[in-house]
Amino acid sequence: MNMRKVFTTVALIVAVVAGVSGCAGSPASRQSDSPSGTGSDSSVEATATPATPAAGEAPTPAVAAGAYIEYSDGIVAKTEGTKVLFFHASWCPNCRALEKDINAGPIPAGLTIIKVDFDNSAELRQQYGVTLQTTVVYVDDDGSELGKAILAEDPSLDALVAAAP
């Protein structure tokens, strides 16, 4: 089974559990938490609380739903799970293709894709040695590079997931 199918299966399980349990990551609860009542949520994490296990079963750990968010200072440290910086330029056709595929999802559970503005992030580009758009950099909680790939030839969510270290 390929990794995208595994991640997709986990994401579907998380979505079902979140919908059943009415947890903090469900759309209904986010709407009630929103001060404007619009349902928008600026939080980075969406975690699911698993259903209560049957007698004799071990509890299932919560898995963060996949997310696609904008870069901001401190976002890497605030984000749980696997993190990948996506160096994106609005004028780049490959970046737009990759973003379209990301938005079509589903983004694998536990993966957060952080969109970094290629044109306005010279310091980050230098820090990670990024010279081309559609570069993705997997980072740890401290922002240290774990792996990097340029997805210009295959700007797809599958390629992004396959590039994981």
PDB file of C-alpha atoms in Angstrom:
ATOM      1  CA  MET A   1       0.000   0.000   0.000  1.00  0.00           C
ATOM      2  CA  ASN A   2       1.503   3.383  -0.924  1.00  0.00           C
ATOM      3  CA  MET A   3       2.035   6.092   1.692  1.00  0.00           C
ATOM      4  CA  ARG A   4      -0.712   8.378   0.351  1.00  0.00           C
ATOM      5  CA  LYS A   5      -3.283   5.591   0.744  1.00  0.00           C
ATOM      6  CA  VAL A   6      -2.096   4.952   4.296  1.00  0.00           C
ATOM      7  CA  PHE A   7      -2.239   8.658   5.157  1.00  0.00           C
ATOM      8  CA  THR A   8      -5.629   9.011   3.442  1.00  0.00           C
ATOM      9  CA  THR A   9      -7.022   6.077   5.424  1.00  0.00           C
ATOM     10  CA  VAL A  10      -5.752   7.561   8.694  1.00  0.00           C
ATOM     11  CA  ALA A  11      -7.181  10.969   7.758  1.00  0.00           C
ATOM     12  CA  LEU A  12     -10.592   9.441   7.062  1.00  0.00           C
ATOM     13  CA  ILE A  13     -10.570   7.610  10.389  1.00  0.00           C
ATOM     14  CA  VAL A  14      -9.660  10.846  12.169  1.00  0.00           C
ATOM     15  CA  ALA A  15     -12.441  12.706  10.352  1.00  0.00           C
ATOM     16  CA  VAL A  16     -15.016  10.096  11.328  1.00  0.00           C
ATOM     17  CA  VAL A  17     -13.875  10.049  14.951  1.00  0.00           C
ATOM     18  CA  ALA A  18     -13.889  13.862  15.099  1.00  0.00           C
ATOM     19  CA  GLY A  19     -17.400  13.996  13.668  1.00  0.00           C
ATOM     20  CA  VAL A  20     -18.700  11.379  16.075  1.00  0.00           C
ATOM     21  CA  SER A  21     -17.110  12.752  19.224  1.00  0.00           C
ATOM     22  CA  GLY A  22     -17.721  16.467  18.584  1.00  0.00           C
ATOM     23  CA  CYS A  23     -14.113  17.204  19.555  1.00  0.00           C
ATOM     24  CA  ALA A  24     -12.322  20.555  19.440  1.00  0.00           C
ATOM     25  CA  GLY A  25     -11.104  19.844  15.914  1.00  0.00           C
ATOM     26  CA  SER A  26     -14.573  19.361  14.445  1.00  0.00           C
ATOM     27  CA  PRO A  27     -16.072  22.124  12.278  1.00  0.00           C
ATOM     28  CA  ALA A  28     -19.127  22.424  14.554  1.00  0.00           C
ATOM     29  CA  SER A  29     -17.056  23.133  17.659  1.00  0.00           C
ATOM     30  CA  ARG A  30     -14.749  25.544  15.835  1.00  0.00           C
ATOM     31  CA  GLN A  31     -17.764  27.555  14.740  1.00  0.00           C
ATOM     32  CA  SER A  32     -18.973  27.962  18.306  1.00  0.00           C
ATOM     33  CA  ASP A  33     -15.456  28.909  19.471  1.00  0.00           C
ATOM     34  CA  SER A  34     -15.143  31.684  16.887  1.00  0.00           C
ATOM     35  CA  PRO A  35     -15.682  35.149  18.367  1.00  0.00           C
ATOM     36  CA  SER A  36     -17.219  36.352  15.115  1.00  0.00           C
ATOM     37  CA  GLY A  37     -19.504  33.321  14.797  1.00  0.00           C
ATOM     38  CA  THR A  38     -18.278  32.771  11.232  1.00  0.00           C
ATOM     39  CA  GLY A  39     -16.737  29.397  11.934  1.00  0.00           C
ATOM     40  CA  SER A  40     -13.242  30.551  11.020  1.00  0.00           C
ATOM     41  CA  ASP A  41     -10.438  29.236  13.174  1.00  0.00           C
ATOM     42  CA  SER A  42      -6.935  30.611  13.183  1.00  0.00           C
ATOM     43  CA  SER A  43      -5.477  27.781  15.245  1.00  0.00           C
ATOM     44  CA  VAL A  44      -2.743  25.677  13.710  1.00  0.00           C
ATOM     45  CA  GLU A  45      -3.673  22.316  15.142  1.00  0.00           C
ATOM     46  CA  ALA A  46      -6.792  20.273  14.651  1.00  0.00           C
ATOM     47  CA  THR A  47      -6.629  17.144  16.751  1.00  0.00           C
ATOM     48  CA  ALA A  48      -9.179  14.417  17.077  1.00  0.00           C
ATOM     49  CA  THR A  49     -10.100  12.762  20.325  1.00  0.00           C
ATOM     50  CA  PRO A  50     -10.672   9.088  19.593  1.00  0.00           C
ATOM     51  CA  ALA A  51     -13.845   7.346  20.661  1.00  0.00           C
ATOM     52  CA  THR A  52     -13.752   5.505  23.970  1.00  0.00           C
ATOM     53  CA  PRO A  53     -12.237   2.055  23.364  1.00  0.00           C
ATOM     54  CA  ALA A  54     -14.285  -1.070  24.053  1.00  0.00           C
ATOM     55  CA  ALA A  55     -13.500  -3.117  27.142  1.00  0.00           C
ATOM     56  CA  GLY A  56     -10.090  -4.736  26.828  1.00  0.00           C
ATOM     57  CA  GLU A  57      -8.971  -2.507  23.930  1.00  0.00           C
ATOM     58  CA  ALA A  58      -6.026  -0.142  24.199  1.00  0.00           C
ATOM     59  CA  PRO A  59      -6.803   3.544  23.656  1.00  0.00           C
ATOM     60  CA  THR A  60      -5.913   4.918  20.239  1.00  0.00           C
ATOM     61  CA  PRO A  61      -3.614   7.956  20.324  1.00  0.00           C
ATOM     62  CA  ALA A  62      -4.986  11.209  18.899  1.00  0.00           C
ATOM     63  CA  VAL A  63      -3.698  12.080  15.440  1.00  0.00           C
ATOM     64  CA  ALA A  64      -3.516  15.670  14.213  1.00  0.00           C
ATOM     65  CA  ALA A  65      -5.425  16.240  10.999  1.00  0.00           C
ATOM     66  CA  GLY A  66      -3.365  17.353   7.997  1.00  0.00           C
ATOM     67  CA  ALA A  67      -3.195  21.098   7.416  1.00  0.00           C
ATOM     68  CA  TYR A  68      -2.023  23.716   4.916  1.00  0.00           C
ATOM     69  CA  ILE A  69      -1.172  27.032   6.581  1.00  0.00           C
ATOM     70  CA  GLU A  70       0.678  30.289   5.931  1.00  0.00           C
ATOM     71  CA  TYR A  71       4.139  30.795   7.403  1.00  0.00           C
ATOM     72  CA  SER A  72       4.524  33.155  10.353  1.00  0.00           C
ATOM     73  CA  ASP A  73       7.256  33.641  12.945  1.00  0.00           C
ATOM     74  CA  GLY A  74       7.212  30.837  15.485  1.00  0.00           C
ATOM     75  CA  ILE A  75       4.802  28.648  13.512  1.00  0.00           C
ATOM     76  CA  VAL A  76       7.221  25.722  13.263  1.00  0.00           C
ATOM     77  CA  ALA A  77       7.585  25.444  17.047  1.00  0.00           C
ATOM     78  CA  LYS A  78       3.804  25.748  17.542  1.00  0.00           C
ATOM     79  CA  THR A  79       2.973  23.017  15.038  1.00  0.00           C
ATOM     80  CA  GLU A  80       2.840  19.359  16.080  1.00  0.00           C
ATOM     81  CA  GLY A  81       3.610  16.393  13.857  1.00  0.00           C
ATOM     82  CA  THR A  82       5.463  16.377  10.572  1.00  0.00           C
ATOM     83  CA  LYS A  83       6.213  19.843   9.183  1.00  0.00           C
ATOM     84  CA  VAL A  84       7.220  20.809   5.670  1.00  0.00           C
ATOM     85  CA  LEU A  85       7.985  24.305   4.404  1.00  0.00           C
ATOM     86  CA  PHE A  86       6.676  24.858   0.858  1.00  0.00           C
ATOM     87  CA  PHE A  87       8.504  27.738  -0.843  1.00  0.00           C
ATOM     88  CA  HIS A  88       5.759  29.155  -3.061  1.00  0.00           C
ATOM     89  CA  ALA A  89       5.628  32.022  -5.544  1.00  0.00           C
ATOM     90  CA  SER A  90       2.251  33.216  -6.805  1.00  0.00           C
ATOM     91  CA  TRP A  91       3.671  33.779 -10.300  1.00  0.00           C
ATOM     92  CA  CYS A  92       5.119  30.237 -10.539  1.00  0.00           C
ATOM     93  CA  PRO A  93       2.922  27.805 -12.518  1.00  0.00           C
ATOM     94  CA  ASN A  94       4.421  24.750 -10.775  1.00  0.00           C
ATOM     95  CA  CYS A  95       3.762  26.320  -7.358  1.00  0.00           C
ATOM     96  CA  ARG A  96       0.162  27.004  -8.340  1.00  0.00           C
ATOM     97  CA  ALA A  97      -0.212  23.397  -9.551  1.00  0.00           C
ATOM     98  CA  LEU A  98       1.194  22.013  -6.299  1.00  0.00           C
ATOM     99  CA  GLU A  99      -1.023  24.321  -4.236  1.00  0.00           C
ATOM    100  CA  LYS A 100      -4.081  23.222  -6.221  1.00  0.00           C
ATOM    101  CA  ASP A 101      -3.242  19.570  -5.530  1.00  0.00           C
ATOM    102  CA  ILE A 102      -2.653  20.297  -1.829  1.00  0.00           C
ATOM    103  CA  ASN A 103      -6.010  22.075  -1.591  1.00  0.00           C
ATOM    104  CA  ALA A 104      -7.711  19.151  -3.366  1.00  0.00           C
ATOM    105  CA  GLY A 105      -6.249  16.951  -0.601  1.00  0.00           C
ATOM    106  CA  PRO A 106      -6.658  15.144   1.525  1.00  0.00           C
ATOM    107  CA  ILE A 107      -3.499  16.152   3.332  1.00  0.00           C
ATOM    108  CA  PRO A 108      -2.246  13.135   5.277  1.00  0.00           C
ATOM    109  CA  ALA A 109      -3.009  13.133   8.996  1.00  0.00           C
ATOM    110  CA  GLY A 110      -0.138  14.433  11.085  1.00  0.00           C
ATOM    111  CA  LEU A 111       1.341  16.486   8.210  1.00  0.00           C
ATOM    112  CA  THR A 112       1.364  20.287   8.197  1.00  0.00           C
ATOM    113  CA  ILE A 113       2.409  22.026   4.995  1.00  0.00           C
ATOM    114  CA  ILE A 114       3.571  25.555   5.721  1.00  0.00           C
ATOM    115  CA  LYS A 115       3.393  27.919   2.754  1.00  0.00           C
ATOM    116  CA  VAL A 116       6.391  30.278   2.638  1.00  0.00           C
ATOM    117  CA  ASP A 117       6.357  33.303   0.309  1.00  0.00           C
ATOM    118  CA  PHE A 118       9.401  32.688  -1.899  1.00  0.00           C
ATOM    119  CA  ASP A 119       9.778  36.331  -2.923  1.00  0.00           C
ATOM    120  CA  ASN A 120       9.575  37.829   0.569  1.00  0.00           C
ATOM    121  CA  SER A 121      11.504  35.250   2.589  1.00  0.00           C
ATOM    122  CA  ALA A 122      15.127  35.711   1.570  1.00  0.00           C
ATOM    123  CA  GLU A 123      16.392  34.910   5.069  1.00  0.00           C
ATOM    124  CA  LEU A 124      14.535  31.577   5.178  1.00  0.00           C
ATOM    125  CA  ARG A 125      15.617  30.750   1.633  1.00  0.00           C
ATOM    126  CA  GLN A 126      19.226  31.356   2.634  1.00  0.00           C
ATOM    127  CA  GLN A 127      18.855  29.389   5.881  1.00  0.00           C
ATOM    128  CA  TYR A 128      17.662  26.299   3.998  1.00  0.00           C
ATOM    129  CA  GLY A 129      19.644  26.817   0.770  1.00  0.00           C
ATOM    130  CA  VAL A 130      16.500  27.250  -1.315  1.00  0.00           C
ATOM    131  CA  THR A 131      17.124  28.654  -4.795  1.00  0.00           C
ATOM    132  CA  LEU A 132      14.036  27.479  -6.695  1.00  0.00           C
ATOM    133  CA  GLN A 133      10.295  27.731  -6.184  1.00  0.00           C
ATOM    134  CA  THR A 134       8.413  24.487  -5.440  1.00  0.00           C
ATOM    135  CA  THR A 135      11.166  23.509  -3.021  1.00  0.00           C
ATOM    136  CA  VAL A 136       9.876  21.713   0.060  1.00  0.00           C
ATOM    137  CA  VAL A 137      11.935  21.431   3.230  1.00  0.00           C
ATOM    138  CA  TYR A 138      10.992  18.998   5.978  1.00  0.00           C
ATOM    139  CA  VAL A 139      11.910  20.416   9.389  1.00  0.00           C
ATOM    140  CA  ASP A 140      11.862  19.250  13.001  1.00  0.00           C
ATOM    141  CA  ASP A 141      10.337  21.108  15.962  1.00  0.00           C
ATOM    142  CA  ASP A 142      13.386  23.401  16.187  1.00  0.00           C
ATOM    143  CA  GLY A 143      13.309  24.217  12.472  1.00  0.00           C
ATOM    144  CA  SER A 144      16.372  22.088  11.665  1.00  0.00           C
ATOM    145  CA  GLU A 145      16.289  20.641   8.162  1.00  0.00           C
ATOM    146  CA  LEU A 146      15.469  16.951   7.933  1.00  0.00           C
ATOM    147  CA  GLY A 147      15.218  16.695   4.154  1.00  0.00           C
ATOM    148  CA  LYS A 148      14.584  18.751   1.029  1.00  0.00           C
ATOM    149  CA  ALA A 149      13.214  18.263  -2.489  1.00  0.00           C
ATOM    150  CA  ILE A 150      12.418  20.376  -5.532  1.00  0.00           C
ATOM    151  CA  LEU A 151       9.011  19.389  -6.900  1.00  0.00           C
ATOM    152  CA  ALA A 152       9.120  21.359 -10.162  1.00  0.00           C
ATOM    153  CA  GLU A 153       8.918  18.222 -12.323  1.00  0.00           C
ATOM    154  CA  ASP A 154       6.133  16.628 -10.250  1.00  0.00           C
ATOM    155  CA  PRO A 155       4.240  19.372  -8.387  1.00  0.00           C
ATOM    156  CA  SER A 156       1.865  17.041  -6.562  1.00  0.00           C
ATOM    157  CA  LEU A 157       0.861  16.167  -3.032  1.00  0.00           C
ATOM    158  CA  ASP A 158       1.997  12.591  -3.727  1.00  0.00           C
ATOM    159  CA  ALA A 159       5.509  13.851  -4.590  1.00  0.00           C
ATOM    160  CA  LEU A 160       5.548  16.053  -1.481  1.00  0.00           C
ATOM    161  CA  VAL A 161       4.620  13.086   0.733  1.00  0.00           C
ATOM    162  CA  ALA A 162       7.141  10.840  -1.044  1.00  0.00           C
ATOM    163  CA  ALA A 163       9.897  13.406  -0.376  1.00  0.00           C
ATOM    164  CA  ALA A 164       9.578  12.881   3.391  1.00  0.00           C
ATOM    165  CA  PRO A 165      12.856  11.841   4.980  1.00  0.00           C
TER     166      PRO A 165
END
